[in-house]
PDB file of C-alpha atoms in Angstrom:
ATOM      1  CA  MET A  25     -24.926  26.252   4.965  1.00 36.00           C
ATOM      2  CA  ALA A  26     -23.343  25.804   1.524  1.00 42.00           C
ATOM      3  CA  GLU A  27     -23.510  22.378  -0.019  1.00 43.00           C
ATOM      4  CA  ALA A  28     -20.172  20.547  -0.054  1.00 53.00           C
ATOM      5  CA  HIS A  29     -18.491  19.875  -3.377  1.00 62.00           C
ATOM      6  CA  PRO A  30     -19.529  16.291  -4.298  1.00 66.00           C
ATOM      7  CA  ASN A  31     -15.934  15.159  -4.824  1.00 91.00           C
ATOM      8  CA  ARG A  32     -14.395  17.272  -2.068  1.00 93.00           C
ATOM      9  CA  ARG A  33     -13.504  14.298   0.129  1.00 94.00           C
ATOM     10  CA  GLU A  34     -11.724  12.580  -2.766  1.00 95.00           C
ATOM     11  CA  HIS A  35      -9.956  15.820  -3.667  1.00 96.00           C
ATOM     12  CA  ILE A  36      -8.732  16.150  -0.082  1.00 96.00           C
ATOM     13  CA  LEU A  37      -7.424  12.592  -0.120  1.00 96.00           C
ATOM     14  CA  ALA A  38      -5.645  13.059  -3.454  1.00 95.00           C
ATOM     15  CA  GLU A  39      -3.942  16.281  -2.419  1.00 96.00           C
ATOM     16  CA  ALA A  40      -2.997  14.924   1.010  1.00 95.00           C
ATOM     17  CA  GLU A  41      -1.509  11.796  -0.533  1.00 93.00           C
ATOM     18  CA  GLN A  42       0.758  13.888  -2.754  1.00 93.00           C
ATOM     19  CA  LEU A  43       1.785  16.108   0.161  1.00 95.00           C
ATOM     20  CA  PHE A  44       2.497  13.078   2.358  1.00 91.00           C
ATOM     21  CA  VAL A  45       4.710  11.534  -0.325  1.00 89.00           C
ATOM     22  CA  SER A  46       6.564  14.795  -0.895  1.00 90.00           C
ATOM     23  CA  HIS A  47       7.073  15.807   2.733  1.00 91.00           C
ATOM     24  CA  GLY A  48       6.225  12.886   5.028  1.00 86.00           C
ATOM     25  CA  ILE A  49       3.024  12.530   6.996  1.00 87.00           C
ATOM     26  CA  ALA A  50       4.346  14.147  10.180  1.00 86.00           C
ATOM     27  CA  GLN A  51       5.523  17.256   8.323  1.00 91.00           C
ATOM     28  CA  VAL A  52       2.171  18.008   6.650  1.00 93.00           C
ATOM     29  CA  THR A  53      -0.505  20.075   8.369  1.00 94.00           C
ATOM     30  CA  THR A  54      -4.231  20.247   7.775  1.00 95.00           C
ATOM     31  CA  ARG A  55      -3.705  23.894   6.827  1.00 96.00           C
ATOM     32  CA  GLN A  56      -1.365  22.816   3.994  1.00 97.00           C
ATOM     33  CA  ILE A  57      -3.840  20.187   2.819  1.00 97.00           C
ATOM     34  CA  ALA A  58      -6.724  22.664   2.877  1.00 97.00           C
ATOM     35  CA  GLN A  59      -4.636  25.181   0.942  1.00 97.00           C
ATOM     36  CA  ALA A  60      -3.750  22.558  -1.702  1.00 96.00           C
ATOM     37  CA  VAL A  61      -7.448  21.728  -2.089  1.00 96.00           C
ATOM     38  CA  GLY A  62      -8.437  25.390  -2.191  1.00 95.00           C
ATOM     39  CA  ILE A  63     -10.661  25.335   0.879  1.00 96.00           C
ATOM     40  CA  SER A  64     -10.456  26.686   4.398  1.00 95.00           C
ATOM     41  CA  GLN A  65      -9.095  24.576   7.204  1.00 94.00           C
ATOM     42  CA  PRO A  66     -12.532  24.478   8.932  1.00 94.00           C
ATOM     43  CA  SER A  67     -14.020  23.193   5.657  1.00 94.00           C
ATOM     44  CA  LEU A  68     -11.485  20.373   5.643  1.00 95.00           C
ATOM     45  CA  TYR A  69     -12.592  19.429   9.163  1.00 95.00           C
ATOM     46  CA  ALA A  70     -16.112  18.876   7.840  1.00 93.00           C
ATOM     47  CA  HIS A  71     -14.662  15.877   5.977  1.00 94.00           C
ATOM     48  CA  PHE A  72     -11.805  14.697   8.206  1.00 93.00           C
ATOM     49  CA  GLY A  73     -11.136  15.380  11.862  1.00 91.00           C
ATOM     50  CA  SER A  74      -7.355  15.471  11.529  1.00 91.00           C
ATOM     51  CA  ARG A  75      -4.356  14.905   9.320  1.00 91.00           C
ATOM     52  CA  ASP A  76      -3.975  11.486  10.890  1.00 87.00           C
ATOM     53  CA  ALA A  77      -7.553  10.567   9.931  1.00 89.00           C
ATOM     54  CA  ILE A  78      -6.700  11.412   6.326  1.00 92.00           C
ATOM     55  CA  ALA A  79      -3.551   9.261   6.462  1.00 90.00           C
ATOM     56  CA  VAL A  80      -5.506   6.388   7.993  1.00 88.00           C
ATOM     57  CA  GLU A  81      -8.134   6.570   5.244  1.00 91.00           C
ATOM     58  CA  LEU A  82      -5.438   6.550   2.558  1.00 91.00           C
ATOM     59  CA  CYS A  83      -3.766   3.517   4.128  1.00 90.00           C
ATOM     60  CA  ARG A  84      -7.057   1.693   4.587  1.00 91.00           C
ATOM     61  CA  ARG A  85      -7.966   2.257   0.951  1.00 92.00           C
ATOM     62  CA  ALA A  86      -4.554   1.141  -0.296  1.00 93.00           C
ATOM     63  CA  PHE A  87      -4.739  -2.091   1.678  1.00 94.00           C
ATOM     64  CA  GLU A  88      -8.346  -2.633   0.593  1.00 95.00           C
ATOM     65  CA  THR A  89      -7.321  -2.336  -3.059  1.00 95.00           C
ATOM     66  CA  LEU A  90      -4.359  -4.650  -2.538  1.00 96.00           C
ATOM     67  CA  THR A  91      -6.572  -7.181  -0.750  1.00 96.00           C
ATOM     68  CA  ALA A  92      -9.013  -7.210  -3.664  1.00 96.00           C
ATOM     69  CA  ARG A  93      -6.207  -7.694  -6.174  1.00 96.00           C
ATOM     70  CA  LEU A  94      -4.597 -10.519  -4.183  1.00 96.00           C
ATOM     71  CA  THR A  95      -7.974 -12.196  -3.694  1.00 97.00           C
ATOM     72  CA  ALA A  96      -8.695 -12.042  -7.430  1.00 96.00           C
ATOM     73  CA  ALA A  97      -5.272 -13.487  -8.241  1.00 96.00           C
ATOM     74  CA  ASP A  98      -5.742 -16.315  -5.773  1.00 95.00           C
ATOM     75  CA  SER A  99      -9.284 -17.120  -6.882  1.00 95.00           C
ATOM     76  CA  GLN A 100      -8.074 -18.308 -10.277  1.00 95.00           C
ATOM     77  CA  GLY A 101      -6.951 -21.544  -8.626  1.00 91.00           C
ATOM     78  CA  GLY A 102      -4.057 -23.735  -9.683  1.00 95.00           C
ATOM     79  CA  THR A 103      -1.098 -25.112  -7.816  1.00 95.00           C
ATOM     80  CA  ALA A 104       0.316 -23.358  -4.791  1.00 94.00           C
ATOM     81  CA  LEU A 105       3.235 -22.120  -6.911  1.00 95.00           C
ATOM     82  CA  GLU A 106       0.931 -20.742  -9.627  1.00 96.00           C
ATOM     83  CA  ARG A 107      -1.206 -18.980  -7.033  1.00 96.00           C
ATOM     84  CA  LEU A 108       1.807 -17.531  -5.244  1.00 96.00           C
ATOM     85  CA  VAL A 109       3.313 -16.273  -8.504  1.00 97.00           C
ATOM     86  CA  ARG A 110       0.020 -14.555  -9.420  1.00 97.00           C
ATOM     87  CA  GLN A 111      -0.305 -13.007  -5.962  1.00 97.00           C
ATOM     88  CA  SER A 112       3.313 -11.840  -6.103  1.00 97.00           C
ATOM     89  CA  ARG A 113       2.808 -10.262  -9.518  1.00 98.00           C
ATOM     90  CA  GLU A 114      -0.278  -8.468  -8.232  1.00 97.00           C
ATOM     91  CA  TYR A 115       1.561  -7.206  -5.166  1.00 97.00           C
ATOM     92  CA  VAL A 116       4.408  -5.772  -7.259  1.00 98.00           C
ATOM     93  CA  ALA A 117       2.055  -4.407  -9.936  1.00 97.00           C
ATOM     94  CA  PHE A 118      -0.046  -2.686  -7.272  1.00 96.00           C
ATOM     95  CA  GLY A 119       2.975  -1.047  -5.671  1.00 95.00           C
ATOM     96  CA  LEU A 120       4.381   0.210  -8.938  1.00 96.00           C
ATOM     97  CA  ALA A 121       1.046   1.347 -10.394  1.00 94.00           C
ATOM     98  CA  HIS A 122      -0.078   3.118  -7.204  1.00 92.00           C
ATOM     99  CA  GLU A 123       3.195   4.614  -6.041  1.00 90.00           C
ATOM    100  CA  ALA A 124       1.750   7.308  -3.797  1.00 88.00           C
ATOM    101  CA  ALA A 125      -0.706   4.938  -2.107  1.00 89.00           C
ATOM    102  CA  TYR A 126       2.025   2.314  -1.680  1.00 91.00           C
ATOM    103  CA  ARG A 127       4.433   4.822  -0.178  1.00 89.00           C
ATOM    104  CA  VAL A 128       1.848   6.102   2.298  1.00 87.00           C
ATOM    105  CA  ALA A 129       0.677   2.604   3.293  1.00 88.00           C
ATOM    106  CA  PHE A 130       4.023   0.785   3.350  1.00 90.00           C
ATOM    107  CA  MET A 131       6.900   3.221   3.497  1.00 86.00           C
ATOM    108  CA  MET A 132       5.956   6.005   5.928  1.00 80.00           C
ATOM    109  CA  ASP A 133       5.729   6.076   9.674  1.00 76.00           C
ATOM    110  CA  MET A 134       2.178   6.538  10.837  1.00 70.00           C
ATOM    111  CA  PRO A 135       1.778   9.213  13.478  1.00 60.00           C
ATOM    112  CA  GLY A 136       0.213   8.234  16.745  1.00 59.00           C
ATOM    113  CA  ASP A 137       0.997   5.938  19.615  1.00 57.00           C
ATOM    114  CA  GLY A 138      -1.115   2.847  19.139  1.00 56.00           C
ATOM    115  CA  SER A 139      -4.373   4.730  18.798  1.00 71.00           C
ATOM    116  CA  ALA A 140      -7.567   3.268  17.377  1.00 76.00           C
ATOM    117  CA  ASP A 141      -6.711   4.915  14.044  1.00 74.00           C
ATOM    118  CA  LYS A 142      -3.387   3.123  13.936  1.00 77.00           C
ATOM    119  CA  GLN A 143      -5.198  -0.125  14.703  1.00 83.00           C
ATOM    120  CA  VAL A 144      -7.397   0.419  11.624  1.00 85.00           C
ATOM    121  CA  VAL A 145      -4.252   0.589   9.476  1.00 86.00           C
ATOM    122  CA  ILE A 146      -2.749  -2.503  11.084  1.00 88.00           C
ATOM    123  CA  GLU A 147      -5.959  -4.485  10.618  1.00 91.00           C
ATOM    124  CA  ALA A 148      -6.196  -3.434   6.966  1.00 91.00           C
ATOM    125  CA  GLY A 149      -2.590  -4.464   6.370  1.00 92.00           C
ATOM    126  CA  VAL A 150      -3.105  -7.776   8.141  1.00 95.00           C
ATOM    127  CA  GLY A 151      -6.173  -8.329   5.955  1.00 94.00           C
ATOM    128  CA  ALA A 152      -4.100  -7.944   2.782  1.00 95.00           C
ATOM    129  CA  PHE A 153      -1.318 -10.104   4.199  1.00 96.00           C
ATOM    130  CA  GLY A 154      -3.920 -12.708   5.181  1.00 96.00           C
ATOM    131  CA  ILE A 155      -4.550 -13.617   1.539  1.00 95.00           C
ATOM    132  CA  LEU A 156      -0.911 -14.564   1.071  1.00 95.00           C
ATOM    133  CA  TYR A 157      -0.707 -16.148   4.497  1.00 96.00           C
ATOM    134  CA  ALA A 158      -3.665 -18.447   3.792  1.00 95.00           C
ATOM    135  CA  LEU A 159      -1.756 -19.978   0.903  1.00 94.00           C
ATOM    136  CA  PHE A 160       1.221 -20.658   3.165  1.00 95.00           C
ATOM    137  CA  VAL A 161      -1.008 -22.252   5.802  1.00 95.00           C
ATOM    138  CA  GLU A 162      -2.002 -24.781   3.132  1.00 92.00           C
ATOM    139  CA  THR A 163       1.604 -25.562   2.228  1.00 92.00           C
ATOM    140  CA  HIS A 164       3.659 -25.023   5.399  1.00 92.00           C
ATOM    141  CA  GLY A 165       1.563 -25.873   8.420  1.00 87.00           C
ATOM    142  CA  PRO A 166       3.291 -24.574  11.566  1.00 87.00           C
ATOM    143  CA  GLY A 167       5.991 -22.709   9.622  1.00 88.00           C
ATOM    144  CA  ALA A 168       3.457 -20.772   7.563  1.00 95.00           C
ATOM    145  CA  LEU A 169       3.775 -17.423   9.314  1.00 96.00           C
ATOM    146  CA  MET A 170       7.557 -17.240   8.991  1.00 95.00           C
ATOM    147  CA  ALA A 171       7.495 -18.277   5.330  1.00 95.00           C
ATOM    148  CA  ALA A 172       4.671 -15.886   4.430  1.00 96.00           C
ATOM    149  CA  GLN A 173       6.263 -12.916   6.186  1.00 96.00           C
ATOM    150  CA  SER A 174       9.594 -13.642   4.526  1.00 96.00           C
ATOM    151  CA  ALA A 175       7.998 -13.765   1.056  1.00 96.00           C
ATOM    152  CA  TRP A 176       5.994 -10.576   1.773  1.00 97.00           C
ATOM    153  CA  ALA A 177       9.154  -8.787   2.939  1.00 97.00           C
ATOM    154  CA  SER A 178      11.040  -9.886  -0.189  1.00 97.00           C
ATOM    155  CA  LEU A 179       8.313  -8.548  -2.469  1.00 97.00           C
ATOM    156  CA  HIS A 180       8.171  -5.307  -0.497  1.00 96.00           C
ATOM    157  CA  GLY A 181      11.928  -4.930  -0.788  1.00 97.00           C
ATOM    158  CA  LEU A 182      11.764  -5.092  -4.562  1.00 98.00           C
ATOM    159  CA  VAL A 183       8.894  -2.607  -4.822  1.00 97.00           C
ATOM    160  CA  ALA A 184      10.487  -0.213  -2.324  1.00 96.00           C
ATOM    161  CA  LEU A 185      13.804  -0.249  -4.175  1.00 97.00           C
ATOM    162  CA  LEU A 186      12.203   0.260  -7.578  1.00 97.00           C
ATOM    163  CA  LEU A 187      10.241   3.213  -6.210  1.00 94.00           C
ATOM    164  CA  ALA A 188      12.911   4.781  -4.039  1.00 93.00           C
ATOM    165  CA  ARG A 189      15.841   4.236  -6.399  1.00 95.00           C
ATOM    166  CA  ALA A 190      14.272   4.495  -9.843  1.00 93.00           C
ATOM    167  CA  ASP A 191      17.487   6.088 -11.152  1.00 95.00           C
ATOM    168  CA  PHE A 192      19.651   3.079 -10.243  1.00 97.00           C
ATOM    169  CA  PRO A 193      20.929   1.309 -13.374  1.00 97.00           C
ATOM    170  CA  TRP A 194      18.542  -1.637 -13.055  1.00 97.00           C
ATOM    171  CA  VAL A 195      18.402  -4.355 -15.681  1.00 97.00           C
ATOM    172  CA  GLU A 196      15.218  -4.357 -17.768  1.00 97.00           C
ATOM    173  CA  ARG A 197      12.509  -3.850 -15.156  1.00 96.00           C
ATOM    174  CA  GLU A 198      10.005  -6.536 -16.160  1.00 97.00           C
ATOM    175  CA  SER A 199      12.768  -9.134 -16.433  1.00 98.00           C
ATOM    176  CA  LEU A 200      14.026  -8.196 -12.977  1.00 98.00           C
ATOM    177  CA  ILE A 201      10.514  -8.439 -11.529  1.00 98.00           C
ATOM    178  CA  GLU A 202       9.882 -11.859 -13.072  1.00 98.00           C
ATOM    179  CA  HIS A 203      13.299 -13.140 -11.974  1.00 98.00           C
ATOM    180  CA  HIS A 204      12.746 -11.910  -8.419  1.00 98.00           C
ATOM    181  CA  ILE A 205       9.223 -13.322  -8.188  1.00 97.00           C
ATOM    182  CA  ALA A 206      10.341 -16.701  -9.538  1.00 97.00           C
ATOM    183  CA  GLY A 207      13.156 -16.883  -6.986  1.00 96.00           C
ATOM    184  CA  VAL A 208      11.007 -15.758  -4.058  1.00 96.00           C
ATOM    185  CA  CYS A 209       8.210 -18.175  -4.932  1.00 95.00           C
ATOM    186  CA  ARG A 210      10.455 -21.191  -5.482  1.00 94.00           C
ATOM    187  CA  ALA A 211      12.318 -20.525  -2.239  1.00 94.00           C
ATOM    188  CA  ALA A 212       9.128 -19.839  -0.292  1.00 92.00           C
ATOM    189  CA  LEU A 213       7.507 -23.103  -1.307  1.00 89.00           C
ATOM    190  CA  ALA A 214      10.648 -25.255  -0.984  1.00 83.00           C
TER     191      ALA A 214
END
């Protein structure tokens, strides 16, 4: 048996991510992914059992990266407002710097019907959200979940719009981001 290319798995993930962003997860086949990588479909199956397994791995990795970034932002300490502003900046920066990963993890329907794979994605997303939520538990008590989800949704809205409608005549991007984060954070901790 021929030895697998040492970076083949990463190559598969990179090509699949681009195909998913271009066409949607449900419209991409393992045959298309294998062709983009330059391998046979059976060779792809040596690394991933299905298209959905590839999508799950991409989502898991995106949320893992986001979790690490939010954790690092929070670990610097400070007031609740300072911590929330840093976490919010990291969330937005992650989404804009890793557009394909963000789109796959946050903006595409995952195939499946509640399978174990889908549960992996949900748990990874909840893990990332948990960093933000922990801050709200400290400041809001019983209302923490509502406040944290509202802040998360507001940040997502900004990132999704900047990605999906990049050609809209936005004001200067960094100013808009800072203005939005300041408003979300002040309102969230009011």
